[in-house]
Amino acid sequence: MKLENGKYLGNNSRTFHMDGLIVNKTTYNEKVFEGWHFHENNHLSFILEGGNREERKNGDKSVIPGSIMLYHSGEWHRNSHTQHPSQNINIEIEDSFLTHYEAGFINGPHNELNTFQTHASLTAIRIYHDCLVADQHSLLSVHQQILTLLQTAGQSLHPDRQLLAGRAGKVAELLHDRWNENISLHDLSLITQLHPVTVSRHFSAYFKCSLGEYMRKIRVQKALAMIRQTEMSLTGIAYQCGFFDQSHFIRAFREQTGFLPKEFRKL
């Protein structure tokens, strides 16, 4: 089955169509078609709530809240054991957008890359927030974020070509495995065997942010599912995700997603 522009197996509750991009929220309240299908355009799906079991030609995996999936145009897949309700934020990118900006998706295992997952999850939420705001700056902001994400995806697929001399994957793995610890440049120096000053300079060039900012991004990403899937207080989530206090957590969450945590919980 082929799904045309903006079409998904669930019900679209909000749809924004802007200059080659289609952004919507899709809800699954009952069982839908579970056979093989593909989408006309490249798109990203952020799992806001629920989840399912997804199968592709190279294997299958559980898709859980807080994760994001990349689907290439024409890529066959099928979903089963969908939880009800489930909600996804979808960002669909038409060929006209890619042609206009001379951009594209690089084929590769994006869904397994920590760096891409972190940037893409937070970017998808910020884009949806900008669509809801819909002011005179929204379109420019959304386009800029998509192009930055495409650049990040391309770099993530070729860590051996980066300034960290093939060690970027090890750095990302360490940061995600020990996300609730205070990682230092000395720690990264030990695993890269590079001077801390060199690590600091090259880290920003590869990850497009400082070490401190990237750690905040990881912690906000960890908080996404907790906010939506648990009744834990925001204060409890803040401490569990390594923030000093609730106000620090709220500032970081809003900076990375555009939403206040309580707004995201009600989304």
PDB file of C-alpha atoms in Angstrom:
ATOM      1  CA  MET A   1       0.000   0.000   0.000  1.00  0.00           C
ATOM      2  CA  LYS A   2       1.237   3.471  -0.887  1.00  0.00           C
ATOM      3  CA  LEU A   3       0.335   6.396   1.391  1.00  0.00           C
ATOM      4  CA  GLU A   4       0.122   9.722  -0.410  1.00  0.00           C
ATOM      5  CA  ASN A   5       1.137  13.165   0.868  1.00  0.00           C
ATOM      6  CA  GLY A   6       0.146  13.708   4.482  1.00  0.00           C
ATOM      7  CA  LYS A   7      -1.689  10.371   4.767  1.00  0.00           C
ATOM      8  CA  TYR A   8      -1.143   7.948   7.643  1.00  0.00           C
ATOM      9  CA  LEU A   9      -2.970   4.874   8.917  1.00  0.00           C
ATOM     10  CA  GLY A  10      -4.288   6.753  11.951  1.00  0.00           C
ATOM     11  CA  ASN A  11      -6.376   9.915  12.211  1.00  0.00           C
ATOM     12  CA  ASN A  12      -4.744  13.304  11.649  1.00  0.00           C
ATOM     13  CA  SER A  13      -5.971  15.830  14.209  1.00  0.00           C
ATOM     14  CA  ARG A  14      -3.787  18.754  13.110  1.00  0.00           C
ATOM     15  CA  THR A  15      -2.107  19.276   9.752  1.00  0.00           C
ATOM     16  CA  PHE A  16       0.167  22.112   8.633  1.00  0.00           C
ATOM     17  CA  HIS A  17       1.212  22.216   4.960  1.00  0.00           C
ATOM     18  CA  MET A  18       3.911  24.793   4.238  1.00  0.00           C
ATOM     19  CA  ASP A  19       6.222  25.117   1.236  1.00  0.00           C
ATOM     20  CA  GLY A  20       7.135  21.456   0.781  1.00  0.00           C
ATOM     21  CA  LEU A  21       6.687  20.379   4.398  1.00  0.00           C
ATOM     22  CA  ILE A  22       3.710  18.620   5.979  1.00  0.00           C
ATOM     23  CA  VAL A  23       3.554  18.540   9.784  1.00  0.00           C
ATOM     24  CA  ASN A  24       0.771  16.773  11.646  1.00  0.00           C
ATOM     25  CA  LYS A  25      -0.228  14.859  14.737  1.00  0.00           C
ATOM     26  CA  THR A  26      -1.645  11.390  14.112  1.00  0.00           C
ATOM     27  CA  THR A  27      -3.681   9.434  16.662  1.00  0.00           C
ATOM     28  CA  TYR A  28      -4.358   5.691  16.746  1.00  0.00           C
ATOM     29  CA  ASN A  29      -7.417   4.810  18.852  1.00  0.00           C
ATOM     30  CA  GLU A  30      -8.227   1.468  17.254  1.00  0.00           C
ATOM     31  CA  LYS A  31      -6.625  -1.298  15.231  1.00  0.00           C
ATOM     32  CA  VAL A  32      -5.594  -0.267  11.721  1.00  0.00           C
ATOM     33  CA  PHE A  33      -4.085  -1.966   8.655  1.00  0.00           C
ATOM     34  CA  GLU A  34      -1.027  -4.003   9.715  1.00  0.00           C
ATOM     35  CA  GLY A  35       0.283  -4.990   6.299  1.00  0.00           C
ATOM     36  CA  TRP A  36       3.327  -3.759   4.403  1.00  0.00           C
ATOM     37  CA  HIS A  37       3.109  -0.165   3.198  1.00  0.00           C
ATOM     38  CA  PHE A  38       5.286   2.813   2.292  1.00  0.00           C
ATOM     39  CA  HIS A  39       5.017   6.592   2.161  1.00  0.00           C
ATOM     40  CA  GLU A  40       5.405   8.810  -0.868  1.00  0.00           C
ATOM     41  CA  ASN A  41       7.783  11.216   0.906  1.00  0.00           C
ATOM     42  CA  ASN A  42      10.672  11.042   3.344  1.00  0.00           C
ATOM     43  CA  HIS A  43       9.347  11.662   6.823  1.00  0.00           C
ATOM     44  CA  LEU A  44      10.137  11.611  10.538  1.00  0.00           C
ATOM     45  CA  SER A  45       7.758  10.275  13.184  1.00  0.00           C
ATOM     46  CA  PHE A  46       8.225  11.249  16.812  1.00  0.00           C
ATOM     47  CA  ILE A  47       6.422   8.877  19.191  1.00  0.00           C
ATOM     48  CA  LEU A  48       4.478  11.091  21.554  1.00  0.00           C
ATOM     49  CA  GLU A  49       2.434   8.383  23.250  1.00  0.00           C
ATOM     50  CA  GLY A  50       1.835   4.631  23.019  1.00  0.00           C
ATOM     51  CA  GLY A  51       4.017   2.830  20.489  1.00  0.00           C
ATOM     52  CA  ASN A  52       4.080  -0.392  18.491  1.00  0.00           C
ATOM     53  CA  ARG A  53       6.209  -3.152  17.054  1.00  0.00           C
ATOM     54  CA  GLU A  54       7.703  -2.180  13.719  1.00  0.00           C
ATOM     55  CA  GLU A  55       9.148  -4.445  11.066  1.00  0.00           C
ATOM     56  CA  ARG A  56      11.367  -3.425   8.170  1.00  0.00           C
ATOM     57  CA  LYS A  57      13.365  -5.483   5.711  1.00  0.00           C
ATOM     58  CA  ASN A  58      16.452  -5.328   7.949  1.00  0.00           C
ATOM     59  CA  GLY A  59      14.664  -6.436  11.142  1.00  0.00           C
ATOM     60  CA  ASP A  60      12.106  -5.381  13.700  1.00  0.00           C
ATOM     61  CA  LYS A  61      12.098  -3.360  16.924  1.00  0.00           C
ATOM     62  CA  SER A  62       9.835  -1.930  19.595  1.00  0.00           C
ATOM     63  CA  VAL A  63       8.975   1.727  19.046  1.00  0.00           C
ATOM     64  CA  ILE A  64       8.448   3.512  22.358  1.00  0.00           C
ATOM     65  CA  PRO A  65       7.465   7.040  23.474  1.00  0.00           C
ATOM     66  CA  GLY A  66      10.272   9.564  23.163  1.00  0.00           C
ATOM     67  CA  SER A  67      11.873   7.848  20.164  1.00  0.00           C
ATOM     68  CA  ILE A  68      11.897   9.084  16.593  1.00  0.00           C
ATOM     69  CA  MET A  69      11.868   7.086  13.374  1.00  0.00           C
ATOM     70  CA  LEU A  70      13.106   8.102   9.929  1.00  0.00           C
ATOM     71  CA  TYR A  71      11.378   6.667   6.859  1.00  0.00           C
ATOM     72  CA  HIS A  72      12.856   7.091   3.419  1.00  0.00           C
ATOM     73  CA  SER A  73      10.517   7.630   0.503  1.00  0.00           C
ATOM     74  CA  GLY A  74       9.290   4.254  -0.721  1.00  0.00           C
ATOM     75  CA  GLU A  75      10.707   2.322   2.272  1.00  0.00           C
ATOM     76  CA  TRP A  76       8.493  -0.682   3.032  1.00  0.00           C
ATOM     77  CA  HIS A  77       7.519  -1.325   6.663  1.00  0.00           C
ATOM     78  CA  ARG A  78       4.635  -2.591   8.759  1.00  0.00           C
ATOM     79  CA  ASN A  79       3.437  -2.069  12.323  1.00  0.00           C
ATOM     80  CA  SER A  80       1.709  -4.348  14.794  1.00  0.00           C
ATOM     81  CA  HIS A  81       0.751  -4.493  18.482  1.00  0.00           C
ATOM     82  CA  THR A  82      -0.059  -0.785  18.442  1.00  0.00           C
ATOM     83  CA  GLN A  83      -1.029   0.558  21.845  1.00  0.00           C
ATOM     84  CA  HIS A  84      -4.236   2.536  22.073  1.00  0.00           C
ATOM     85  CA  PRO A  85      -4.127   5.426  22.191  1.00  0.00           C
ATOM     86  CA  SER A  86      -0.892   6.119  20.341  1.00  0.00           C
ATOM     87  CA  GLN A  87       0.124   9.537  19.023  1.00  0.00           C
ATOM     88  CA  ASN A  88       2.874  10.539  16.617  1.00  0.00           C
ATOM     89  CA  ILE A  89       4.142  13.908  15.447  1.00  0.00           C
ATOM     90  CA  ASN A  90       4.988  13.484  11.766  1.00  0.00           C
ATOM     91  CA  ILE A  91       7.207  15.731   9.665  1.00  0.00           C
ATOM     92  CA  GLU A  92       6.954  14.928   5.980  1.00  0.00           C
ATOM     93  CA  ILE A  93       9.451  16.403   3.519  1.00  0.00           C
ATOM     94  CA  GLU A  94       8.413  16.650  -0.104  1.00  0.00           C
ATOM     95  CA  ASP A  95      10.860  16.428  -2.994  1.00  0.00           C
ATOM     96  CA  SER A  96      10.153  20.081  -3.857  1.00  0.00           C
ATOM     97  CA  PHE A  97      11.671  21.163  -0.526  1.00  0.00           C
ATOM     98  CA  LEU A  98      14.794  19.045  -1.041  1.00  0.00           C
ATOM     99  CA  THR A  99      15.189  20.272  -4.619  1.00  0.00           C
ATOM    100  CA  HIS A 100      14.760  23.924  -3.651  1.00  0.00           C
ATOM    101  CA  TYR A 101      17.487  23.727  -1.000  1.00  0.00           C
ATOM    102  CA  GLU A 102      19.659  21.221  -2.893  1.00  0.00           C
ATOM    103  CA  ALA A 103      19.407  18.947   0.167  1.00  0.00           C
ATOM    104  CA  GLY A 104      18.656  15.291   0.687  1.00  0.00           C
ATOM    105  CA  PHE A 105      18.525  12.332   3.020  1.00  0.00           C
ATOM    106  CA  ILE A 106      21.528  10.027   3.042  1.00  0.00           C
ATOM    107  CA  ASN A 107      20.643   6.354   3.158  1.00  0.00           C
ATOM    108  CA  GLY A 108      21.863   4.759   6.351  1.00  0.00           C
ATOM    109  CA  PRO A 109      20.921   3.496   9.825  1.00  0.00           C
ATOM    110  CA  HIS A 110      19.855   6.891  11.227  1.00  0.00           C
ATOM    111  CA  ASN A 111      17.552   5.306  13.786  1.00  0.00           C
ATOM    112  CA  GLU A 112      20.489   3.634  15.551  1.00  0.00           C
ATOM    113  CA  LEU A 113      22.581   6.790  15.929  1.00  0.00           C
ATOM    114  CA  ASN A 114      22.428   8.450  19.340  1.00  0.00           C
ATOM    115  CA  THR A 115      23.395  11.864  18.021  1.00  0.00           C
ATOM    116  CA  PHE A 116      20.744  11.883  15.314  1.00  0.00           C
ATOM    117  CA  GLN A 117      18.083  10.551  17.717  1.00  0.00           C
ATOM    118  CA  THR A 118      18.746  13.308  20.243  1.00  0.00           C
ATOM    119  CA  HIS A 119      18.760  16.171  17.748  1.00  0.00           C
ATOM    120  CA  ALA A 120      15.823  14.805  15.731  1.00  0.00           C
ATOM    121  CA  SER A 121      13.537  14.174  18.730  1.00  0.00           C
ATOM    122  CA  LEU A 122      13.931  17.691  20.095  1.00  0.00           C
ATOM    123  CA  THR A 123      13.786  19.249  16.629  1.00  0.00           C
ATOM    124  CA  ALA A 124      10.491  17.499  15.831  1.00  0.00           C
ATOM    125  CA  ILE A 125       8.878  18.916  18.971  1.00  0.00           C
ATOM    126  CA  ARG A 126      10.225  22.428  18.317  1.00  0.00           C
ATOM    127  CA  ILE A 127       8.899  22.296  14.760  1.00  0.00           C
ATOM    128  CA  TYR A 128       5.448  21.238  15.957  1.00  0.00           C
ATOM    129  CA  HIS A 129       5.518  24.049  18.507  1.00  0.00           C
ATOM    130  CA  ASP A 130       6.415  26.578  15.801  1.00  0.00           C
ATOM    131  CA  CYS A 131       3.520  25.309  13.665  1.00  0.00           C
ATOM    132  CA  LEU A 132       1.104  25.808  16.553  1.00  0.00           C
ATOM    133  CA  VAL A 133       2.406  29.329  17.146  1.00  0.00           C
ATOM    134  CA  ALA A 134       2.135  30.109  13.420  1.00  0.00           C
ATOM    135  CA  ASP A 135       3.536  33.640  13.497  1.00  0.00           C
ATOM    136  CA  GLN A 136       5.456  35.462  10.760  1.00  0.00           C
ATOM    137  CA  HIS A 137       8.710  33.763  11.762  1.00  0.00           C
ATOM    138  CA  SER A 138       7.428  30.168  11.961  1.00  0.00           C
ATOM    139  CA  LEU A 139       8.085  29.135   8.358  1.00  0.00           C
ATOM    140  CA  LEU A 140      11.665  30.418   8.398  1.00  0.00           C
ATOM    141  CA  SER A 141      12.314  28.709  11.732  1.00  0.00           C
ATOM    142  CA  VAL A 142      10.906  25.367  10.557  1.00  0.00           C
ATOM    143  CA  HIS A 143      12.929  25.414   7.320  1.00  0.00           C
ATOM    144  CA  GLN A 144      16.141  26.254   9.185  1.00  0.00           C
ATOM    145  CA  GLN A 145      15.623  23.447  11.685  1.00  0.00           C
ATOM    146  CA  ILE A 146      14.951  20.852   8.974  1.00  0.00           C
ATOM    147  CA  LEU A 147      18.076  21.845   7.041  1.00  0.00           C
ATOM    148  CA  THR A 148      20.205  21.721  10.188  1.00  0.00           C
ATOM    149  CA  LEU A 149      18.838  18.260  10.942  1.00  0.00           C
ATOM    150  CA  LEU A 150      19.648  17.017   7.443  1.00  0.00           C
ATOM    151  CA  GLN A 151      23.216  18.238   7.905  1.00  0.00           C
ATOM    152  CA  THR A 152      23.454  16.477  11.287  1.00  0.00           C
ATOM    153  CA  ALA A 153      22.218  13.230   9.750  1.00  0.00           C
ATOM    154  CA  GLY A 154      24.853  13.370   7.030  1.00  0.00           C
ATOM    155  CA  GLN A 155      27.652  13.959   9.512  1.00  0.00           C
ATOM    156  CA  SER A 156      26.456  11.242  11.875  1.00  0.00           C
ATOM    157  CA  LEU A 157      26.679   8.633   9.160  1.00  0.00           C
ATOM    158  CA  HIS A 158      30.390   9.327   8.633  1.00  0.00           C
ATOM    159  CA  PRO A 159      31.991   9.726  12.056  1.00  0.00           C
ATOM    160  CA  ASP A 160      35.328   8.463  10.728  1.00  0.00           C
ATOM    161  CA  ARG A 161      35.581  11.616   8.592  1.00  0.00           C
ATOM    162  CA  GLN A 162      35.069  13.996  11.474  1.00  0.00           C
ATOM    163  CA  LEU A 163      37.551  16.021  13.455  1.00  0.00           C
ATOM    164  CA  LEU A 164      37.489  13.547  16.338  1.00  0.00           C
ATOM    165  CA  ALA A 165      39.341  11.122  14.056  1.00  0.00           C
ATOM    166  CA  GLY A 166      36.755   8.337  14.125  1.00  0.00           C
ATOM    167  CA  ARG A 167      36.106   8.587  17.866  1.00  0.00           C
ATOM    168  CA  ALA A 168      32.839  10.562  17.711  1.00  0.00           C
ATOM    169  CA  GLY A 169      30.773   7.383  18.009  1.00  0.00           C
ATOM    170  CA  LYS A 170      32.567   6.415  21.212  1.00  0.00           C
ATOM    171  CA  VAL A 171      32.035   9.891  22.629  1.00  0.00           C
ATOM    172  CA  ALA A 172      28.287   9.817  21.884  1.00  0.00           C
ATOM    173  CA  GLU A 173      27.980   6.300  23.327  1.00  0.00           C
ATOM    174  CA  LEU A 174      29.670   7.350  26.571  1.00  0.00           C
ATOM    175  CA  LEU A 175      27.485  10.434  26.948  1.00  0.00           C
ATOM    176  CA  HIS A 176      24.268   8.488  26.391  1.00  0.00           C
ATOM    177  CA  ASP A 177      25.282   5.582  28.628  1.00  0.00           C
ATOM    178  CA  ARG A 178      26.287   7.909  31.477  1.00  0.00           C
ATOM    179  CA  TRP A 179      23.762  10.673  30.808  1.00  0.00           C
ATOM    180  CA  ASN A 180      22.899  11.096  34.518  1.00  0.00           C
ATOM    181  CA  GLU A 181      26.538  11.651  35.540  1.00  0.00           C
ATOM    182  CA  ASN A 182      28.673  14.785  35.359  1.00  0.00           C
ATOM    183  CA  ILE A 183      30.941  13.928  32.434  1.00  0.00           C
ATOM    184  CA  SER A 184      34.093  16.040  32.131  1.00  0.00           C
ATOM    185  CA  LEU A 185      36.427  16.857  29.270  1.00  0.00           C
ATOM    186  CA  HIS A 186      38.973  14.709  31.085  1.00  0.00           C
ATOM    187  CA  ASP A 187      36.641  11.706  30.734  1.00  0.00           C
ATOM    188  CA  LEU A 188      36.332  12.345  27.003  1.00  0.00           C
ATOM    189  CA  SER A 189      40.079  12.856  26.748  1.00  0.00           C
ATOM    190  CA  LEU A 190      40.651   9.371  28.179  1.00  0.00           C
ATOM    191  CA  ILE A 191      38.467   7.588  25.620  1.00  0.00           C
ATOM    192  CA  THR A 192      39.632   9.653  22.639  1.00  0.00           C
ATOM    193  CA  GLN A 193      43.300   9.849  23.662  1.00  0.00           C
ATOM    194  CA  LEU A 194      43.237  13.499  22.649  1.00  0.00           C
ATOM    195  CA  HIS A 195      44.126  16.569  24.691  1.00  0.00           C
ATOM    196  CA  PRO A 196      41.084  18.081  26.530  1.00  0.00           C
ATOM    197  CA  VAL A 197      41.491  21.356  24.599  1.00  0.00           C
ATOM    198  CA  THR A 198      41.415  19.431  21.322  1.00  0.00           C
ATOM    199  CA  VAL A 199      38.338  17.495  22.440  1.00  0.00           C
ATOM    200  CA  SER A 200      36.571  20.695  23.435  1.00  0.00           C
ATOM    201  CA  ARG A 201      37.217  22.399  20.099  1.00  0.00           C
ATOM    202  CA  HIS A 202      36.335  19.396  17.980  1.00  0.00           C
ATOM    203  CA  PHE A 203      33.327  18.423  20.095  1.00  0.00           C
ATOM    204  CA  SER A 204      31.575  21.690  19.267  1.00  0.00           C
ATOM    205  CA  ALA A 205      32.427  21.333  15.580  1.00  0.00           C
ATOM    206  CA  TYR A 206      30.898  17.853  15.399  1.00  0.00           C
ATOM    207  CA  PHE A 207      27.954  18.052  17.832  1.00  0.00           C
ATOM    208  CA  LYS A 208      27.086  21.675  16.926  1.00  0.00           C
ATOM    209  CA  CYS A 209      26.967  22.661  20.599  1.00  0.00           C
ATOM    210  CA  SER A 210      29.048  22.597  23.751  1.00  0.00           C
ATOM    211  CA  LEU A 211      29.390  19.519  25.942  1.00  0.00           C
ATOM    212  CA  GLY A 212      27.170  21.093  28.601  1.00  0.00           C
ATOM    213  CA  GLU A 213      24.422  21.915  26.111  1.00  0.00           C
ATOM    214  CA  TYR A 214      24.522  18.424  24.606  1.00  0.00           C
ATOM    215  CA  MET A 215      24.155  16.863  28.062  1.00  0.00           C
ATOM    216  CA  ARG A 216      21.132  19.108  28.708  1.00  0.00           C
ATOM    217  CA  LYS A 217      19.651  17.924  25.406  1.00  0.00           C
ATOM    218  CA  ILE A 218      20.064  14.285  26.413  1.00  0.00           C
ATOM    219  CA  ARG A 219      18.436  14.929  29.790  1.00  0.00           C
ATOM    220  CA  VAL A 220      15.513  16.763  28.228  1.00  0.00           C
ATOM    221  CA  GLN A 221      15.126  13.876  25.778  1.00  0.00           C
ATOM    222  CA  LYS A 222      14.992  11.444  28.718  1.00  0.00           C
ATOM    223  CA  ALA A 223      12.272  13.585  30.288  1.00  0.00           C
ATOM    224  CA  LEU A 224       9.982  13.488  27.232  1.00  0.00           C
ATOM    225  CA  ALA A 225       8.552  10.019  27.836  1.00  0.00           C
ATOM    226  CA  MET A 226       8.467  10.485  31.603  1.00  0.00           C
ATOM    227  CA  ILE A 227       6.291  13.585  31.282  1.00  0.00           C
ATOM    228  CA  ARG A 228       3.817  11.890  28.958  1.00  0.00           C
ATOM    229  CA  GLN A 229       3.808   8.347  30.336  1.00  0.00           C
ATOM    230  CA  THR A 230       3.974   8.811  34.113  1.00  0.00           C
ATOM    231  CA  GLU A 231       2.157  10.748  36.812  1.00  0.00           C
ATOM    232  CA  MET A 232       5.441  11.771  38.396  1.00  0.00           C
ATOM    233  CA  SER A 233       5.602  15.416  39.435  1.00  0.00           C
ATOM    234  CA  LEU A 234       7.690  17.795  37.355  1.00  0.00           C
ATOM    235  CA  THR A 235       9.936  18.283  40.366  1.00  0.00           C
ATOM    236  CA  GLY A 236      10.519  14.536  40.585  1.00  0.00           C
ATOM    237  CA  ILE A 237      11.253  14.316  36.854  1.00  0.00           C
ATOM    238  CA  ALA A 238      13.638  17.249  37.118  1.00  0.00           C
ATOM    239  CA  TYR A 239      15.714  15.590  39.821  1.00  0.00           C
ATOM    240  CA  GLN A 240      15.610  12.153  38.193  1.00  0.00           C
ATOM    241  CA  CYS A 241      16.883  13.668  34.940  1.00  0.00           C
ATOM    242  CA  GLY A 242      19.774  15.400  36.678  1.00  0.00           C
ATOM    243  CA  PHE A 243      18.587  19.011  36.877  1.00  0.00           C
ATOM    244  CA  PHE A 244      19.353  21.094  39.958  1.00  0.00           C
ATOM    245  CA  ASP A 245      15.737  22.104  40.516  1.00  0.00           C
ATOM    246  CA  GLN A 246      12.391  22.420  38.766  1.00  0.00           C
ATOM    247  CA  SER A 247      13.019  25.964  37.510  1.00  0.00           C
ATOM    248  CA  HIS A 248      16.297  24.885  35.870  1.00  0.00           C
ATOM    249  CA  PHE A 249      14.478  21.950  34.266  1.00  0.00           C
ATOM    250  CA  ILE A 250      11.637  24.160  32.981  1.00  0.00           C
ATOM    251  CA  ARG A 251      14.076  26.632  31.392  1.00  0.00           C
ATOM    252  CA  ALA A 252      16.073  23.881  29.689  1.00  0.00           C
ATOM    253  CA  PHE A 253      12.935  22.053  28.501  1.00  0.00           C
ATOM    254  CA  ARG A 254      11.414  25.188  27.016  1.00  0.00           C
ATOM    255  CA  GLU A 255      14.700  26.154  25.364  1.00  0.00           C
ATOM    256  CA  GLN A 256      14.992  22.766  23.665  1.00  0.00           C
ATOM    257  CA  THR A 257      11.322  22.124  22.729  1.00  0.00           C
ATOM    258  CA  GLY A 258       9.500  25.456  22.796  1.00  0.00           C
ATOM    259  CA  PHE A 259       6.975  24.005  25.257  1.00  0.00           C
ATOM    260  CA  LEU A 260       6.728  24.262  29.019  1.00  0.00           C
ATOM    261  CA  PRO A 261       6.761  20.751  30.552  1.00  0.00           C
ATOM    262  CA  LYS A 262       3.123  21.110  31.694  1.00  0.00           C
ATOM    263  CA  GLU A 263       2.109  22.144  28.151  1.00  0.00           C
ATOM    264  CA  PHE A 264       3.895  19.138  26.674  1.00  0.00           C
ATOM    265  CA  ARG A 265       2.097  16.835  29.146  1.00  0.00           C
ATOM    266  CA  LYS A 266      -1.277  18.077  27.820  1.00  0.00           C
ATOM    267  CA  LEU A 267      -0.301  18.078  24.147  1.00  0.00           C
TER     268      LEU A 267
END
